Amino acid sequence: MRKFIVAGNWKMNTTVPQGVELAKAVVEKSQNLPANVELVVAPPFTHLVSVCQVLQGSKVALSAQNCADKEKGAFTGEVAAPMLVSAGCTYTILGHSERRQYYGETDAKLVEKVKLALASGLKVILCVGENLDEREAGRHFDVVTEQTRNVLYNFTAEEMASIVIAYEPVWAIGTGKTATAEQAEEIHACIRNVIEQKVGQTVAQDMTILYGGSCKPSNAKELFAQPDIDGGLIGGAALKAEDFIAIAESF
Ligand code: PGA
């Protein structure tokens, strides 16, 4: 069965006390959500242990925003997947476009990260998406197909059950410009088809594919009504508990 997920990517925002307050507000407002919608919050590394305590006993899962491509050792400044598990994470986001753009994250590096995350027992939210030039050149299907194949095709059907894809058109992230429901749906259907080609229809149909990029309470309903859009990866609107919950209530 396909799972519906609304995940909040806090990016590099909030101090620890602010993050704890935000998590408390999310937990408080999440009580009446339908059981088939999973909520996930992804605070900065420094907040994980404290936010984990707030989420205890709630239906909200904890995610990191990234993890290292090495298991442990002399890699100053990096945080390894087993450390995230020990801090209470069940997910990690990987391959966000900001990581690809500003920190040189390649598909090859992502394969290593996904391997280590899965081996540690984490579930992965893997981001893909084209930038504005690629969209304007009509290359969006090719770019997303290639990113999906380059990473996902290294994993078995069983491993894919622990991977969620997030389609985030770079031109829609933090810009207020959302992809239309039709634009998002056609890419989501394309991603599902790429997965089907490798591991068959059942696995592809069970895969959760999230939309991200200026998703907010006012557009979530239309996006989530599409047959291949199974929730959202939310940036800006996840920093306000009422907006984040309103998005989750859009199902
Ligand atoms: P946004 O960010 O909702 O602020 O556009 C989404 C994301 O980058 O995950």
Short mmCIF file of C-alpha atoms and ligand atoms in Angstrom, two decimals:
data_model
loop_
_atom_site.label_atom_id
_atom_site.label_comp_id
_atom_site.label_asym_id
_atom_site.label_seq_id
_atom_site.Cartn_x
_atom_site.Cartn_y
_atom_site.Cartn_z
CA MET A 1 0.00 0.00 0.00
CA ARG A 2 1.22 3.45 -0.92
CA LYS A 3 1.85 5.73 2.05
CA PHE A 4 0.99 9.46 2.11
CA ILE A 5 3.65 11.62 3.70
CA VAL A 6 3.99 15.30 4.52
CA ALA A 7 7.58 16.11 5.48
CA GLY A 8 8.88 19.43 6.77
CA ASN A 9 12.39 20.40 5.71
CA TRP A 10 13.42 23.11 8.15
CA LYS A 11 16.70 23.70 6.26
CA MET A 12 19.12 25.96 8.18
CA ASN A 13 16.43 27.69 10.24
CA THR A 14 15.58 27.98 13.96
CA THR A 15 17.74 27.77 17.07
CA VAL A 16 17.38 24.69 19.27
CA PRO A 17 14.76 26.30 21.59
CA GLN A 18 12.80 27.60 18.58
CA GLY A 19 12.95 24.17 16.95
CA VAL A 20 11.69 22.49 20.13
CA GLU A 21 8.77 24.94 20.25
CA LEU A 22 7.96 24.30 16.59
CA ALA A 23 8.06 20.53 17.11
CA LYS A 24 5.77 20.85 20.16
CA ALA A 25 3.27 22.85 18.12
CA VAL A 26 3.37 20.29 15.28
CA VAL A 27 2.74 17.41 17.71
CA GLU A 28 -0.10 19.28 19.40
CA LYS A 29 -1.87 20.09 16.14
CA SER A 30 -1.29 16.66 14.59
CA GLN A 31 -3.65 14.73 16.88
CA ASN A 32 -6.59 14.59 14.50
CA LEU A 33 -4.83 13.80 11.26
CA PRO A 34 -6.09 10.79 9.33
CA ALA A 35 -4.13 7.62 10.14
CA ASN A 36 -2.96 7.14 6.54
CA VAL A 37 -0.94 10.40 6.53
CA GLU A 38 2.53 10.24 8.02
CA LEU A 39 4.11 13.45 9.28
CA VAL A 40 7.87 13.89 9.27
CA VAL A 41 10.01 16.80 10.48
CA ALA A 42 13.60 17.37 9.40
CA PRO A 43 15.35 19.85 11.72
CA PRO A 44 19.07 20.71 11.59
CA PHE A 45 21.49 18.12 13.08
CA THR A 46 21.95 20.12 16.30
CA HIS A 47 18.23 19.85 17.09
CA LEU A 48 17.70 16.13 16.51
CA VAL A 49 18.11 14.80 20.06
CA SER A 50 15.94 17.52 21.63
CA VAL A 51 13.25 17.30 18.96
CA CYS A 52 13.26 13.51 19.27
CA GLN A 53 12.24 13.88 22.91
CA VAL A 54 9.35 16.13 21.92
CA LEU A 55 8.16 13.61 19.29
CA GLN A 56 8.20 10.69 21.75
CA GLY A 57 4.79 8.96 21.75
CA SER A 58 3.49 11.13 18.87
CA LYS A 59 2.78 10.16 15.27
CA VAL A 60 5.46 12.53 13.95
CA ALA A 61 8.66 10.93 12.65
CA LEU A 62 12.13 12.48 12.77
CA SER A 63 14.37 12.99 9.74
CA ALA A 64 17.80 14.43 9.11
CA GLN A 65 18.47 16.67 6.12
CA ASN A 66 21.61 14.86 4.95
CA CYS A 67 24.13 12.23 5.99
CA ALA A 68 27.76 11.44 5.24
CA ASP A 69 28.94 9.20 2.40
CA LYS A 70 31.26 7.44 4.87
CA GLU A 71 30.42 5.23 7.81
CA LYS A 72 32.76 6.72 10.42
CA GLY A 73 36.25 8.02 11.04
CA ALA A 74 38.37 11.05 10.19
CA PHE A 75 35.83 13.12 8.26
CA THR A 76 35.66 16.39 10.18
CA GLY A 77 32.27 18.06 10.17
CA GLU A 78 30.35 15.10 8.76
CA VAL A 79 27.50 13.17 10.41
CA ALA A 80 27.13 9.46 9.68
CA ALA A 81 23.91 7.50 9.20
CA PRO A 82 24.32 5.33 12.36
CA MET A 83 24.67 8.56 14.38
CA LEU A 84 21.35 9.75 13.00
CA VAL A 85 19.70 6.51 14.03
CA SER A 86 21.15 6.87 17.53
CA ALA A 87 19.73 10.43 17.67
CA GLY A 88 16.23 9.07 16.95
CA CYS A 89 15.90 9.56 13.18
CA THR A 90 13.88 7.18 11.08
CA TYR A 91 14.46 9.13 7.86
CA THR A 92 17.06 11.21 6.15
CA ILE A 93 16.57 13.53 3.20
CA LEU A 94 19.28 13.01 0.56
CA GLY A 95 20.16 14.82 -2.65
CA HIS A 96 18.25 18.01 -1.98
CA SER A 97 18.91 20.46 -4.82
CA GLU A 98 20.61 22.85 -2.38
CA ARG A 99 23.09 20.07 -1.55
CA ARG A 100 23.59 19.32 -5.24
CA GLN A 101 23.97 23.00 -6.15
CA TYR A 102 26.04 24.40 -3.27
CA TYR A 103 27.91 21.36 -1.97
CA GLY A 104 28.71 19.45 -5.13
CA GLU A 105 26.57 16.44 -4.33
CA THR A 106 26.68 14.10 -7.32
CA ASP A 107 24.52 11.10 -8.15
CA ALA A 108 27.56 8.85 -7.51
CA LYS A 109 28.00 10.29 -4.03
CA LEU A 110 24.29 9.92 -3.43
CA VAL A 111 24.42 6.22 -4.21
CA GLU A 112 26.99 5.84 -1.40
CA LYS A 113 24.86 7.89 0.98
CA VAL A 114 21.68 5.96 0.20
CA LYS A 115 23.53 2.65 0.70
CA LEU A 116 24.83 3.69 4.11
CA ALA A 117 21.50 5.16 5.18
CA LEU A 118 19.60 1.99 4.26
CA ALA A 119 22.25 -0.23 5.86
CA SER A 120 21.76 1.71 9.10
CA GLY A 121 18.01 1.18 8.95
CA LEU A 122 17.08 4.70 7.88
CA LYS A 123 14.44 5.39 5.28
CA VAL A 124 15.50 7.84 2.60
CA ILE A 125 13.70 10.80 1.05
CA LEU A 126 15.60 11.14 -2.22
CA CYS A 127 15.18 14.48 -4.03
CA VAL A 128 15.25 14.93 -7.78
CA GLY A 129 14.29 17.88 -9.95
CA GLU A 130 15.26 20.04 -12.90
CA ASN A 131 16.44 23.65 -12.78
CA LEU A 132 14.93 26.56 -14.70
CA ASP A 133 17.30 26.32 -17.69
CA GLU A 134 16.58 22.62 -18.04
CA ARG A 135 12.82 23.21 -17.86
CA GLU A 136 12.98 26.03 -20.42
CA ALA A 137 15.03 23.85 -22.75
CA GLY A 138 12.31 21.18 -22.48
CA ARG A 139 14.72 18.76 -20.79
CA HIS A 140 12.79 18.24 -17.53
CA PHE A 141 11.66 14.68 -18.25
CA ASP A 142 15.19 13.65 -19.29
CA VAL A 143 16.87 15.27 -16.28
CA VAL A 144 14.51 13.73 -13.75
CA THR A 145 14.62 10.34 -15.47
CA GLU A 146 18.41 10.37 -15.40
CA GLN A 147 18.66 11.45 -11.75
CA THR A 148 16.15 8.78 -10.74
CA ARG A 149 17.89 6.04 -12.72
CA ASN A 150 21.42 7.03 -11.65
CA VAL A 151 20.59 6.54 -8.00
CA LEU A 152 17.61 4.23 -7.75
CA TYR A 153 18.72 1.61 -10.25
CA ASN A 154 21.50 0.62 -7.83
CA PHE A 155 18.96 -0.74 -5.38
CA THR A 156 16.77 -3.81 -5.20
CA ALA A 157 12.99 -3.79 -5.08
CA GLU A 158 13.20 -4.61 -1.38
CA GLU A 159 15.53 -1.68 -0.72
CA MET A 160 13.27 0.62 -2.73
CA ALA A 161 10.50 -0.03 -0.21
CA SER A 162 12.55 2.15 2.19
CA ILE A 163 13.00 4.96 -0.33
CA VAL A 164 10.62 7.86 -0.92
CA ILE A 165 11.16 10.12 -3.92
CA ALA A 166 10.62 13.88 -3.70
CA TYR A 167 10.21 15.70 -7.00
CA GLU A 168 11.31 19.29 -6.42
CA PRO A 169 11.62 21.50 -9.48
CA VAL A 170 14.48 23.83 -8.51
CA TRP A 171 12.71 26.86 -10.03
CA ALA A 172 9.81 26.33 -7.61
CA ILE A 173 11.84 26.04 -4.39
CA GLY A 174 11.46 29.06 -2.14
CA THR A 175 10.37 31.19 -5.10
CA GLY A 176 6.63 31.20 -4.49
CA LYS A 177 6.30 29.70 -7.99
CA THR A 178 4.63 26.30 -7.64
CA ALA A 179 4.55 23.82 -10.47
CA THR A 180 0.94 23.48 -11.58
CA ALA A 181 -0.76 20.28 -10.51
CA GLU A 182 -0.55 19.11 -14.15
CA GLN A 183 3.19 19.91 -14.45
CA ALA A 184 3.90 18.06 -11.22
CA GLU A 185 1.66 15.10 -12.05
CA GLU A 186 3.28 14.43 -15.42
CA ILE A 187 6.73 14.27 -13.85
CA HIS A 188 5.50 12.09 -10.98
CA ALA A 189 3.94 9.69 -13.49
CA CYS A 190 7.25 9.69 -15.41
CA ILE A 191 9.22 8.85 -12.23
CA ARG A 192 6.80 6.03 -11.41
CA ASN A 193 7.27 4.70 -14.92
CA VAL A 194 11.08 4.80 -14.58
CA ILE A 195 10.75 2.74 -11.39
CA GLU A 196 8.33 0.32 -13.05
CA GLN A 197 10.80 -0.30 -15.88
CA LYS A 198 13.35 -1.53 -13.35
CA VAL A 199 11.37 -3.36 -10.68
CA GLY A 200 7.85 -3.80 -12.02
CA GLN A 201 4.43 -2.38 -11.46
CA THR A 202 3.77 -3.49 -7.90
CA VAL A 203 6.84 -1.80 -6.44
CA ALA A 204 6.28 1.29 -8.60
CA GLN A 205 2.67 1.59 -7.50
CA ASP A 206 3.66 1.28 -3.83
CA MET A 207 6.34 3.97 -4.07
CA THR A 208 5.57 7.26 -2.33
CA ILE A 209 6.43 10.24 -4.54
CA LEU A 210 6.27 13.66 -2.89
CA TYR A 211 6.07 17.07 -4.49
CA GLY A 212 8.19 19.94 -3.16
CA GLY A 213 8.54 23.57 -4.19
CA SER A 214 6.42 26.38 -2.72
CA CYS A 215 3.81 23.91 -1.53
CA LYS A 216 1.44 25.69 0.86
CA PRO A 217 -2.06 25.31 2.33
CA SER A 218 -3.60 27.12 -0.65
CA ASN A 219 -2.22 24.77 -3.32
CA ALA A 220 -1.70 21.48 -1.48
CA LYS A 221 -5.20 20.18 -2.06
CA GLU A 222 -4.99 20.40 -5.83
CA LEU A 223 -1.50 18.91 -5.91
CA PHE A 224 -2.37 16.01 -3.58
CA ALA A 225 -5.50 15.22 -5.60
CA GLN A 226 -3.31 14.05 -8.48
CA PRO A 227 -3.08 10.27 -8.83
CA ASP A 228 0.73 10.14 -8.61
CA ILE A 229 1.35 12.82 -5.98
CA ASP A 230 1.50 11.19 -2.55
CA GLY A 231 2.29 14.15 -0.34
CA GLY A 232 4.81 16.94 -0.03
CA LEU A 233 8.28 17.95 1.05
CA ILE A 234 7.65 21.35 2.55
CA GLY A 235 10.27 24.06 3.13
CA GLY A 236 9.10 27.56 4.06
CA ALA A 237 5.58 26.56 5.08
CA ALA A 238 6.95 23.89 7.47
CA LEU A 239 8.33 26.63 9.73
CA LYS A 240 4.79 27.52 10.81
CA ALA A 241 3.03 24.63 12.56
CA GLU A 242 -0.45 25.74 11.48
CA ASP A 243 0.55 25.92 7.80
CA PHE A 244 2.36 22.60 7.95
CA ILE A 245 -0.63 20.89 9.52
CA ALA A 246 -3.05 22.62 7.14
CA ILE A 247 -1.04 21.12 4.26
CA ALA A 248 -1.29 17.64 5.82
CA GLU A 249 -5.02 18.14 6.27
CA SER A 250 -5.32 18.75 2.52
CA PHE A 251 -5.54 15.00 1.85
P1 PGA B 1 9.90 25.47 -0.25
O1 PGA B 1 11.09 24.40 -0.16
O2 PGA B 1 8.65 24.79 0.21
O3 PGA B 1 10.33 26.59 0.65
O4 PGA B 1 9.80 25.89 -1.67
C1 PGA B 1 10.88 23.05 -0.47
C2 PGA B 1 12.15 22.28 -0.30
O5 PGA B 1 13.22 22.77 -0.71
O6 PGA B 1 12.17 21.14 0.24
#
